[in-house]
Coordinates of C-alpha atoms in Angstrom, one line a residue:
Chain L
M170 CA 65.7 81.0 85.6
A171 CA 63.2 83.7 84.1
A172 CA 63.3 86.4 86.5
P173 CA 66.4 88.8 87.2
I174 CA 67.9 88.3 90.1
A175 CA 69.0 90.9 92.6
I176 CA 72.8 90.2 94.1
H177 CA 74.2 91.7 96.8
L178 CA 78.4 91.8 96.3
E179 CA 80.8 93.0 98.6
F180 CA 84.3 93.4 98.0
G181 CA 86.8 93.5 100.9
G182 CA 91.0 93.4 101.7
G183 CA 91.8 95.7 98.6
A184 CA 89.6 94.3 95.8
E185 CA 87.4 97.1 95.8
L186 CA 90.5 99.0 94.7
L187 CA 89.6 97.7 91.4
F188 CA 86.1 98.9 91.6
G189 CA 86.1 102.6 92.1
S190 CA 86.9 101.8 95.5
V191 CA 83.3 101.0 96.9
K192 CA 82.8 98.1 98.9
E193 CA 78.9 96.7 98.6
H194 CA 77.5 97.1 95.3
H195 CA 73.8 96.0 94.5
V196 CA 73.7 94.5 91.3
T197 CA 70.5 92.8 89.3
L198 CA 71.6 90.0 87.1
P199 CA 69.4 90.4 83.6
N200 CA 66.9 87.8 82.6
Q201 CA 68.5 84.2 81.0
S202 CA 67.0 81.1 80.3
E203 CA 69.9 79.1 81.9
P204 CA 70.2 80.0 85.8
W205 CA 73.0 82.4 86.7
D206 CA 75.9 80.6 88.0
M207 CA 79.2 82.1 89.8
K208 CA 81.1 81.5 86.4
Q209 CA 78.9 83.4 84.5
L210 CA 79.2 86.0 87.4
L211 CA 82.4 86.6 87.0
V212 CA 82.6 87.2 83.7
W213 CA 79.6 89.6 84.2
I214 CA 81.5 91.0 87.0
R215 CA 84.5 91.7 84.5
G216 CA 82.5 92.6 81.6
N217 CA 80.4 95.3 83.5
M218 CA 82.0 96.1 86.7
L219 CA 85.7 96.0 86.8
K220 CA 87.1 99.1 85.9
E221 CA 90.5 98.6 85.6
R222 CA 93.4 95.6 85.6
P223 CA 91.1 92.6 85.1
E224 CA 94.1 90.6 85.9
L225 CA 94.2 91.5 89.3
F226 CA 90.6 90.0 90.1
V227 CA 90.2 87.3 87.5
Q228 CA 92.2 85.0 86.3
G229 CA 91.3 82.3 83.4
D230 CA 87.7 81.2 84.4
T231 CA 88.1 81.7 87.8
V232 CA 89.1 84.5 90.4
R233 CA 93.2 85.3 90.8
P234 CA 94.8 82.9 93.7
G235 CA 94.6 84.7 96.8
I236 CA 91.0 86.3 96.2
L237 CA 88.4 84.2 98.9
V238 CA 85.1 84.3 97.9
L239 CA 82.4 83.8 100.5
I240 CA 78.5 82.5 99.2
N241 CA 76.3 83.7 102.1
D242 CA 78.8 83.4 104.4
A243 CA 80.3 80.2 103.6
D244 CA 83.4 79.1 102.1
W245 CA 82.2 79.0 98.1
E246 CA 84.3 75.5 98.1
L247 CA 81.6 73.8 100.1
M248 CA 78.9 75.7 97.6
G249 CA 80.7 74.1 94.9
E250 CA 82.9 76.8 93.5
L251 CA 81.6 77.7 89.9
E252 CA 79.2 75.5 89.4
Y253 CA 77.0 76.9 91.8
E254 CA 73.7 78.4 90.8
L255 CA 72.9 81.8 92.1
Q256 CA 69.7 82.5 93.9
D257 CA 67.7 85.9 94.0
K258 CA 69.2 88.2 96.6
D259 CA 72.7 85.8 97.6
N260 CA 75.0 87.9 99.1
V261 CA 78.5 87.4 97.5
V262 CA 81.4 88.4 99.2
F263 CA 85.3 88.2 97.4
I264 CA 88.2 89.4 99.8
S265 CA 91.6 89.7 98.6
T266 CA 94.0 88.6 101.0
L267 CA 96.6 89.9 99.1
H268 CA 99.6 92.1 99.5
G269 CA 97.8 95.6 98.4
G270 CA 94.8 94.0 97.7
Chain O
M99 CA 73.9 81.1 110.1
L100 CA 77.0 78.6 108.7
F101 CA 79.8 78.1 109.7
V102 CA 83.2 76.9 108.3
A103 CA 85.7 74.9 110.3
K104 CA 89.0 73.1 109.4
L105 CA 89.1 68.7 109.5
P106 CA 92.4 67.9 110.6
K107 CA 94.7 67.6 108.3
R108 CA 95.2 63.7 107.3
K109 CA 97.8 62.6 104.9
S110 CA 96.4 63.4 101.8
N111 CA 96.8 67.1 100.6
A112 CA 93.2 68.0 100.7
F113 CA 92.2 70.7 103.4
I114 CA 88.6 70.4 103.9
W115 CA 86.8 72.8 105.2
V116 CA 83.4 71.9 106.4
C117 CA 80.0 72.8 108.0
L118 CA 80.9 71.2 110.7
L119 CA 81.1 73.3 114.2
A120 CA 79.2 76.1 115.5
R121 CA 80.9 80.0 115.3
G122 CA 81.9 79.3 118.8
C123 CA 83.8 76.6 118.4
F124 CA 86.1 78.0 115.7
K125 CA 86.0 81.6 117.8
E126 CA 87.6 79.3 120.4
Y127 CA 89.8 77.4 118.0
F128 CA 91.4 81.1 117.2
I129 CA 91.3 82.5 120.0
H130 CA 93.1 79.2 121.5
K131 CA 95.4 79.5 118.7
F132 CA 96.6 83.3 120.1
R133 CA 96.9 81.7 123.5
A134 CA 98.4 78.8 122.9
M135 CA 101.2 80.6 120.6
L136 CA 102.3 83.4 123.5
G137 CA 102.0 80.4 126.0
K138 CA 104.4 78.2 124.0
N139 CA 107.4 81.0 124.0
R140 CA 107.0 82.2 126.8
V141 CA 108.5 85.7 126.6
I142 CA 105.8 87.8 127.0
F143 CA 106.3 88.9 131.3
P144 CA 103.2 90.1 133.4
G145 CA 103.2 93.8 133.2
E146 CA 105.3 94.4 130.2
K147 CA 104.6 97.0 128.1
V148 CA 104.0 95.5 124.6
L149 CA 103.9 97.5 121.6
L150 CA 101.2 96.1 118.8
A151 CA 102.6 97.0 115.6
V152 CA 99.1 97.4 113.3
S153 CA 99.1 98.1 109.6
G154 CA 94.8 98.2 109.7
G155 CA 95.5 95.2 107.7
P156 CA 93.7 92.0 108.5
A157 CA 96.1 90.3 110.4
S158 CA 97.2 93.3 112.2
S159 CA 93.6 93.8 112.9
S160 CA 93.1 90.3 114.2
M161 CA 95.9 90.3 116.3
L162 CA 94.8 93.6 117.9
S163 CA 90.8 92.1 118.5
Q164 CA 93.1 88.6 120.0
V165 CA 95.1 90.9 122.5
Q166 CA 91.9 92.7 123.4
E167 CA 89.9 89.3 124.0
G168 CA 93.6 88.0 126.0
L169 CA 92.9 90.8 128.4
S170 CA 89.5 90.8 128.9
R171 CA 89.1 87.2 130.0
D172 CA 88.4 86.3 133.6
A173 CA 89.7 82.9 132.9
P174 CA 92.9 82.4 135.3
K175 CA 95.5 82.4 132.5
K176 CA 94.2 86.0 131.9
L177 CA 96.9 87.3 129.6
R178 CA 99.0 90.1 131.8
F179 CA 100.8 92.4 129.6
V180 CA 100.4 96.6 129.3
P181 CA 99.6 96.8 125.1
G182 CA 99.8 99.9 123.1
I183 CA 99.3 100.5 119.5
I184 CA 101.5 102.0 116.9
Y185 CA 100.5 103.1 113.6
I186 CA 102.5 104.1 110.7
D187 CA 101.4 106.0 107.9
E188 CA 103.3 105.5 104.8
G189 CA 101.7 107.4 102.5
G190 CA 104.0 109.8 101.8
A191 CA 106.3 107.3 100.4
S192 CA 103.7 105.2 98.3
G193 CA 101.9 108.8 97.0
Q194 CA 98.8 109.6 98.4
S195 CA 97.3 113.2 98.9
M196 CA 97.4 114.6 102.6
E197 CA 93.2 114.2 102.4
E198 CA 93.7 110.4 101.8
R199 CA 96.1 109.6 104.5
K200 CA 94.3 112.1 107.1
R201 CA 91.3 109.7 106.5
A202 CA 92.9 106.7 107.0
V203 CA 94.0 107.5 109.6
A204 CA 91.1 109.2 111.2
Q205 CA 89.5 105.8 110.5
L206 CA 92.3 103.7 112.3
E207 CA 91.9 106.6 114.8
S208 CA 88.7 105.6 116.0
V209 CA 89.6 101.7 116.0
F210 CA 92.3 102.3 118.4
R211 CA 90.1 104.9 120.7
A212 CA 87.5 102.2 121.0
T213 CA 90.3 99.5 122.4
N214 CA 90.9 102.1 125.1
Y215 CA 94.7 101.2 124.2
H216 CA 97.3 104.3 124.5
Y217 CA 97.9 104.7 120.4
H218 CA 101.0 106.4 118.6
I219 CA 100.1 107.7 114.9
V220 CA 103.6 108.0 113.4
H221 CA 104.6 109.5 110.3
L222 CA 107.0 107.9 107.8
E223 CA 108.4 111.2 107.0
Q224 CA 109.0 110.9 110.9
V225 CA 111.9 108.5 109.9
L226 CA 114.0 111.6 108.5
S227 CA 114.6 112.7 111.8
L228 CA 115.1 109.5 114.1
P229 CA 118.8 109.8 115.9
S230 CA 121.6 107.9 115.1
S231 CA 121.1 105.6 118.1
V232 CA 118.4 103.6 116.9
L233 CA 120.7 102.0 115.0
E234 CA 122.3 100.4 117.7
A235 CA 121.6 97.8 119.1
G236 CA 120.6 97.7 123.1
S237 CA 121.1 95.4 125.7
S238 CA 118.9 93.0 126.4
A239 CA 117.3 93.2 129.9
T240 CA 117.6 89.3 130.4
E241 CA 120.6 87.1 130.0
K242 CA 119.8 84.4 128.6
P243 CA 116.8 83.0 126.2
Q244 CA 113.8 82.0 128.1
T245 CA 113.4 78.2 128.6
G246 CA 110.5 76.5 130.5
S247 CA 112.1 76.5 133.8
S248 CA 114.5 79.9 134.0
Y249 CA 111.1 81.3 132.9
K250 CA 109.5 82.1 136.4
A251 CA 113.1 83.2 137.3
A252 CA 113.6 85.6 134.4
V253 CA 109.9 87.3 135.2
D254 CA 111.1 87.6 138.7
H255 CA 114.2 89.5 137.6
F256 CA 112.5 91.5 134.7
I257 CA 110.4 93.3 137.5
P258 CA 112.6 95.2 139.8
T259 CA 114.8 95.6 136.7
R260 CA 112.6 97.3 135.1
K261 CA 112.0 99.9 137.8
N262 CA 116.1 100.1 138.4
Q263 CA 116.1 100.9 134.7
N264 CA 113.6 103.7 134.8
Q265 CA 114.5 105.0 138.2
H266 CA 116.2 108.5 138.3
P267 CA 119.2 108.5 140.9
D268 CA 117.3 111.3 142.9
L269 CA 113.8 109.9 143.3
S270 CA 112.7 106.5 145.0
V271 CA 111.2 104.0 142.7
E272 CA 107.8 105.0 143.1
N273 CA 108.3 108.5 142.4
A274 CA 110.0 107.6 139.3
Q275 CA 107.7 105.4 137.6
S276 CA 104.7 107.8 138.2
L277 CA 106.3 110.7 136.9
L278 CA 107.8 108.7 134.0
S279 CA 104.0 107.4 133.4
N280 CA 102.6 110.7 133.4
L281 CA 105.4 111.8 131.0
S282 CA 104.3 109.8 128.7
M283 CA 100.6 110.4 128.9
Q284 CA 101.5 114.0 128.4
E285 CA 104.0 113.7 125.5
V286 CA 102.0 111.6 123.5
Q287 CA 98.5 112.2 124.8
N288 CA 97.1 109.4 122.1
G289 CA 97.6 111.1 119.1
V290 CA 100.4 112.3 116.2
T291 CA 103.6 113.0 117.6
S292 CA 104.1 115.8 115.5
P293 CA 103.4 117.4 112.4
I294 CA 104.9 116.7 109.3
T295 CA 105.5 119.6 106.6
H296 CA 105.5 119.4 102.7
E297 CA 109.2 119.7 102.6
H298 CA 109.4 116.0 104.8
T299 CA 107.2 114.5 102.7
Q300 CA 109.4 115.9 99.7
A301 CA 112.6 114.7 100.7
L302 CA 110.8 111.1 101.8
Q303 CA 109.8 111.1 98.2
R304 CA 112.8 112.0 96.9
L305 CA 114.5 109.1 99.0
F306 CA 111.7 106.7 97.1
A307 CA 112.4 108.1 93.6
S308 CA 116.4 107.5 93.9
V309 CA 115.7 103.6 94.2
R310 CA 115.4 102.2 90.7
T311 CA 113.8 98.9 91.3
P312 CA 110.2 98.2 93.1
T313 CA 111.9 95.3 94.8
A314 CA 114.6 97.5 96.5
K315 CA 111.9 100.1 97.4
E316 CA 110.1 97.4 99.5
D317 CA 113.2 96.5 101.0
L318 CA 113.9 99.8 102.4
L319 CA 110.2 101.0 103.2
H320 CA 110.2 97.5 105.8
T321 CA 113.8 98.6 107.3
L322 CA 112.4 102.4 107.7
R323 CA 109.4 101.1 109.3
Q324 CA 111.3 99.1 111.4
H325 CA 113.8 101.4 112.8
L326 CA 110.8 103.9 113.5
I327 CA 109.1 101.3 115.1
L328 CA 111.9 100.5 116.9
H329 CA 112.2 103.7 118.3
T330 CA 109.2 104.6 119.0
A331 CA 109.1 101.6 121.3
R332 CA 112.7 102.3 122.9
T333 CA 111.5 106.6 124.0
Q334 CA 108.1 105.3 125.1
G335 CA 109.3 102.4 127.3
Y336 CA 108.0 99.1 125.5
T337 CA 110.4 96.6 125.4
K338 CA 108.9 94.0 122.8
V339 CA 106.8 94.3 119.6
M340 CA 104.1 92.2 118.3
M341 CA 104.0 92.4 115.0
G342 CA 101.1 90.6 113.1
D343 CA 102.4 88.6 110.3
S344 CA 100.2 85.6 109.5
C345 CA 101.5 82.1 108.7
S346 CA 100.7 82.9 104.4
R347 CA 102.6 85.9 104.9
L348 CA 105.5 84.8 106.8
A349 CA 105.8 81.8 104.1
I350 CA 106.3 84.2 101.2
K351 CA 108.3 86.4 103.4
L352 CA 111.5 83.6 103.7
L353 CA 110.8 82.5 100.0
S354 CA 111.4 86.2 99.1
N355 CA 114.1 86.4 101.7
I356 CA 116.1 83.6 100.3
S357 CA 116.0 85.4 96.8
L358 CA 116.7 89.0 98.3
G359 CA 119.9 87.3 99.9
R360 CA 118.9 87.2 103.2
G361 CA 119.5 83.6 104.0
A362 CA 121.7 84.3 107.2
S363 CA 119.1 85.7 108.6
L364 CA 115.5 83.5 107.8
A365 CA 115.3 82.5 111.3
T366 CA 115.2 86.2 112.9
D367 CA 113.5 87.4 109.9
T368 CA 110.2 84.5 110.3
G369 CA 110.7 83.4 113.4
F370 CA 108.7 83.8 116.6
S371 CA 110.7 85.7 118.4
D372 CA 113.9 88.4 116.8
P373 CA 115.9 89.7 119.2
R374 CA 118.2 91.2 116.7
H375 CA 118.0 95.0 118.4
G376 CA 118.5 93.5 122.0
D377 CA 116.3 95.5 124.0
V378 CA 113.5 95.7 122.2
V379 CA 112.3 91.5 121.4
I380 CA 109.9 91.7 118.2
V381 CA 107.1 88.7 118.2
R382 CA 105.2 87.3 115.7
P383 CA 102.0 85.7 117.6
M384 CA 100.1 85.8 114.3
R385 CA 102.2 82.9 112.5
D386 CA 100.4 80.3 113.4
Y387 CA 97.1 81.5 111.4
S388 CA 96.4 81.1 107.2
S389 CA 95.0 84.4 105.4
K390 CA 92.3 82.3 105.0
E391 CA 91.3 81.8 108.4
I392 CA 91.8 85.2 109.3
A393 CA 89.8 86.7 106.7
Y394 CA 86.9 84.4 107.8
Y395 CA 87.4 84.9 111.4
N396 CA 87.3 88.8 110.5
R397 CA 84.4 88.5 108.4
M398 CA 82.1 86.5 111.0
F399 CA 83.2 88.7 113.8
D400 CA 83.4 92.0 112.5
I401 CA 86.9 92.3 113.5
P402 CA 87.2 96.3 111.7
S403 CA 90.2 96.5 109.1
V404 CA 91.3 99.5 107.0
F405 CA 92.4 98.7 103.7
I406 CA 95.2 101.4 102.9
P407 CA 97.2 101.1 99.2
G408 CA 100.7 101.1 99.7
L409 CA 103.8 101.0 97.4
D410 CA 102.9 97.1 95.8
S411 CA 99.0 98.3 95.4
K412 CA 97.8 96.8 92.0
A413 CA 101.6 96.2 91.2
Q414 CA 102.0 93.2 88.8
D415 CA 102.6 89.7 89.4
K416 CA 106.9 90.3 88.0
A417 CA 107.1 93.3 89.4
S418 CA 109.2 92.6 92.2
I419 CA 110.9 89.8 94.1
Q420 CA 108.3 89.8 96.7
R421 CA 105.4 90.3 94.2
L422 CA 106.6 87.4 92.7
T423 CA 106.7 85.2 95.6
E424 CA 103.4 86.1 96.7
S425 CA 102.2 85.2 93.5
F426 CA 104.0 81.7 93.1
V427 CA 103.5 80.6 96.6
T428 CA 99.2 82.1 96.4
K429 CA 98.8 80.1 93.2
L430 CA 100.6 76.9 94.2
Q431 CA 98.4 76.9 97.3
T432 CA 95.7 76.7 95.4
D433 CA 96.2 73.5 93.7
F434 CA 98.4 72.1 97.1
P435 CA 96.7 73.0 100.2
S436 CA 99.7 72.3 102.1
T437 CA 102.2 74.6 100.5
V438 CA 102.0 77.2 103.1
S439 CA 102.0 75.0 106.1
T440 CA 105.3 73.0 104.4
I441 CA 106.9 75.9 104.5
Y442 CA 105.4 77.4 108.0
R443 CA 106.7 74.0 109.6
T444 CA 110.0 74.0 107.9
S445 CA 111.2 77.3 108.9
E446 CA 109.9 76.3 112.4
K447 CA 112.9 74.2 112.7
L448 CA 115.0 77.4 111.7
H449 CA 116.4 78.5 114.9
T450 CA 118.8 81.1 116.3
A451 CA 121.6 80.9 117.6
C452 CA 122.1 82.2 121.0
P453 CA 123.6 85.8 120.3
P454 CA 126.5 85.9 122.2
Q455 CA 125.7 87.7 125.2
N456 CA 129.3 88.9 125.9
T457 CA 130.4 92.8 125.7
N458 CA 133.0 92.0 122.9
T459 CA 130.2 92.1 120.3
Q460 CA 130.7 94.7 118.3
L461 CA 128.5 97.2 116.8
S462 CA 131.1 96.8 113.4
A463 CA 129.9 93.3 113.3
K464 CA 125.8 94.3 112.8
C465 CA 124.7 95.4 109.5
L466 CA 124.0 99.2 109.3
L467 CA 120.7 98.8 108.0
C468 CA 118.9 95.7 109.2
V469 CA 121.0 95.2 112.3
C470 CA 121.4 91.4 111.3
A471 CA 124.7 89.7 111.4
L472 CA 127.1 90.6 109.2
D473 CA 127.1 88.2 106.5
T474 CA 130.5 89.5 104.5
K475 CA 133.1 88.0 105.9
L476 CA 135.4 86.7 103.4
E477 CA 136.3 83.1 104.2
E478 CA 137.9 80.6 102.3
F479 CA 135.5 78.7 100.0
S480 CA 132.0 80.4 101.1
A481 CA 129.4 81.3 98.8
Y482 CA 130.0 85.0 99.4
Q483 CA 133.1 84.6 98.1
A484 CA 132.2 82.9 94.9
T485 CA 129.6 85.7 94.7
L486 CA 132.2 88.2 94.4
I487 CA 134.5 85.8 91.7
S488 CA 131.8 85.8 89.9
E489 CA 131.0 89.8 89.7
Q490 CA 134.8 89.9 88.9
L491 CA 134.6 87.7 85.9
S492 CA 131.4 88.8 84.7
Q493 CA 133.2 92.4 84.4
R494 CA 135.8 92.9 82.3
R495 CA 137.9 95.3 84.1
G496 CA 141.8 95.6 83.3
P497 CA 144.3 93.9 85.3
G498 CA 143.8 95.2 88.8
P499 CA 145.7 94.3 91.9
E500 CA 146.2 90.4 92.6
F501 CA 142.9 88.9 94.5
T502 CA 144.1 85.8 95.7
P503 CA 141.1 83.7 96.7
G504 CA 141.4 81.9 100.2
T505 CA 143.1 84.9 101.9
A506 CA 141.3 87.7 103.4
A507 CA 144.1 89.7 103.7
A508 CA 144.0 92.5 100.8
P509 CA 146.9 92.9 99.2
G510 CA 148.6 95.8 97.8
S511 CA 147.3 99.5 98.1
P512 CA 147.3 100.8 101.5
P513 CA 144.4 101.3 103.5
A514 CA 144.7 104.8 103.8
S515 CA 143.7 105.0 100.4
S516 CA 141.2 108.1 99.2
A517 CA 138.8 105.7 98.0
G518 CA 138.2 105.4 101.7
Q519 CA 138.3 101.5 100.9
D520 CA 139.0 99.6 104.0
H521 CA 141.4 96.6 104.1
S522 CA 142.0 94.5 107.4
S523 CA 145.6 93.5 107.0
G524 CA 146.1 89.7 107.9
G525 CA 143.4 87.5 108.5
G526 CA 140.1 89.4 108.9
Q527 CA 138.9 87.2 111.8
S528 CA 142.0 87.8 114.0
Q529 CA 140.7 91.6 114.0
G530 CA 137.0 91.5 114.3
C531 CA 136.7 94.0 111.7
E532 CA 134.5 92.2 108.9
T533 CA 135.7 94.7 105.7
G534 CA 137.1 92.1 103.7
D535 CA 135.3 91.9 101.2
G536 CA 138.0 91.9 98.5
G537 CA 137.8 96.1 98.4
C538 CA 140.1 95.9 95.2
C539 CA 137.3 94.4 93.4
S540 CA 135.2 97.5 93.8
S541 CA 138.1 100.1 93.2
A542 CA 136.2 100.7 90.1
K543 CA 133.1 102.0 91.6
E544 CA 132.0 105.1 93.4
P545 CA 133.7 105.5 96.6
E546 CA 130.1 106.5 98.5
T547 CA 128.7 102.7 97.8
V548 CA 132.0 101.5 99.1
D549 CA 131.5 103.5 102.0
L550 CA 128.3 102.2 102.9
K551 CA 129.0 98.9 101.7
S552 CA 131.4 97.6 103.8
L553 CA 128.9 98.0 106.8
L554 CA 126.2 96.0 105.4
C555 CA 125.0 92.6 105.1
Y556 CA 125.0 90.9 101.3
S557 CA 121.1 92.0 101.0
C558 CA 121.2 95.2 101.6
R559 CA 124.1 96.2 100.0
L560 CA 122.1 95.2 96.9
T561 CA 119.2 97.0 97.9
I562 CA 121.7 100.2 98.5
K563 CA 123.4 99.3 94.6
D564 CA 120.1 100.3 93.3
M565 CA 120.1 103.6 94.8
T566 CA 120.9 106.3 92.9
A567 CA 121.1 109.1 95.7
L568 CA 122.8 107.8 98.7
D569 CA 122.9 111.2 99.8
A570 CA 118.9 110.7 100.2
L571 CA 119.0 108.5 102.7
P572 CA 118.2 110.0 106.1
Q573 CA 120.6 111.9 108.3
Y574 CA 120.6 109.3 111.2
I575 CA 122.1 106.2 108.6
L576 CA 124.8 108.9 107.2
S577 CA 125.8 109.7 110.4
E578 CA 126.0 106.1 111.7
A579 CA 127.9 105.1 108.6
E580 CA 130.5 107.9 108.9
R581 CA 130.9 106.9 113.0
R582 CA 131.2 103.5 112.1
R583 CA 134.1 103.8 109.3
S584 CA 135.7 106.4 111.4
Q585 CA 135.6 103.8 114.6
M586 CA 137.2 101.0 112.3
R587 CA 139.9 103.1 110.5
E588 CA 141.2 103.7 114.7
E589 CA 140.7 100.4 115.1
I590 CA 142.8 99.4 111.9
S591 CA 145.5 102.1 112.4
E592 CA 146.3 100.4 116.1
F593 CA 147.6 97.4 114.0
L594 CA 149.4 99.0 111.0
L595 CA 153.1 99.8 111.4
D596 CA 153.8 103.7 111.0
E597 CA 154.6 103.8 107.2
E598 CA 157.7 105.9 108.0
E599 CA 159.8 103.4 110.1
N600 CA 158.7 100.9 107.8
E601 CA 160.4 101.7 105.1
A602 CA 163.0 98.9 104.9
I603 CA 161.0 96.4 106.9
P604 CA 158.6 94.2 105.2
R605 CA 155.4 94.8 106.3
V606 CA 154.3 91.7 108.9
N607 CA 150.8 91.6 108.2
G608 CA 150.7 92.1 104.8
S609 CA 151.5 90.6 101.4

């Protein structure tokens, strides 16, 4: 919507290696006319937060296979995966289940 | 509070996670699986000392918490064994700095201390000072593999056996046991076993630097890790080791092992129990859990886990066979969610053949590094023979000694040749020395490679082939190799007719 959205991001299982080894991030997504969805969030993360090796986190439109996504502690598959519309103060967790993150 | 659980799978491939059951039910389900796994394969005896191999990763941390749950329960079927924890610091091999390693160890130590179990922090550098006895398979405490009916009998047999094993000839059983337990407490007072020096780390780095491919590096690391765990288990009196391999990891391991040439030992490598070392049995109680389940459980119930970057962190998909297989399976799993469970069910059908418990099982029948049965006996029409023939054909070499397919005898050169090649005269089967690998094929290779080759299984040979400097291997491997080779030489020499006597008489066994 119109107001910027505050999102709490967490990275675990080795995914934090790609984000400067920092596990928790509070981010504010800027204003835009359409609501933010997960697809756009991923693009935003890739552009603004990923320090290195984007292919280890994002593949194509979605996350790399092997990375679990939890939105407010629920599997994102239940929430619509990429189409889920982000709300203010949502908690999104990315956990890597791969060897070596 | 949101909850996820798994619907029982129907015929369709859809793997549906549904907001259904409460957290409590998921927890019960998760805990139950662990206990069911241990109960189904009854190999852990009450009072037994079990070493938990914790890498800090989610699966092994989850396993640790399950053990805590199982041991603390007031339920009548409480788990009853004595746990200890081992963590292996591999920072020396993966290029971490000492500060990073200390930090990781400190984090893990705080987790371990909270459990109140005995723990051992072992550095990979300590592999350089292992004794060569670690490569010998010990004799197992019980005589035969456990089936339901004989489990109770085995338990009754186990407890007095355990006391006897610990017995000092001069002391009574009770004294010996209490003394030994005191000793172990003092030696390793819940901490680091011995400090490591910079030279050790450098030697370790040199070892790994001499391995050319990441595939071989991972394989070697895995082998060394197993040796360290085994050594700790043996010296500290543990008879079982629990590894935290999850279902997903084991599915990947199964496929990558096939690609690595370990097809012969698939059952031991991925099965629930791994009896290859004899006295210490490795079990994998987490093999029924998928990575996803473990990740969710850890998140929901705040199971502490520490991520430690390893050799393969941030590696590309195609960096090694293991990475490639992982990427393949994981990607397939997203579109076909029953991939991992199908592979897992298939692997369950593989059973280890009961190891022959006769005393004639010779040491030379086991691979030097991975302690699996050697699979490189040159039998007629075996796959291994086919590999050798194509290897020979694809390398352009001058006409060497004739290699007759189908015979284990290596014709031509005398066995005591300076290149150190071992030839078994006559049928390899009757000698029991599994060195009939057509040594003449390898006459062009370095003597050192050949020296170790004959003692290794097929895939360990491939790993060694990728090494540029064999002398960087830890001393215990090299000395055990030397010992086995001289043992084999002795055995062969018994069967040979003396050179001098034999000039006019055609050799009986040779061609």
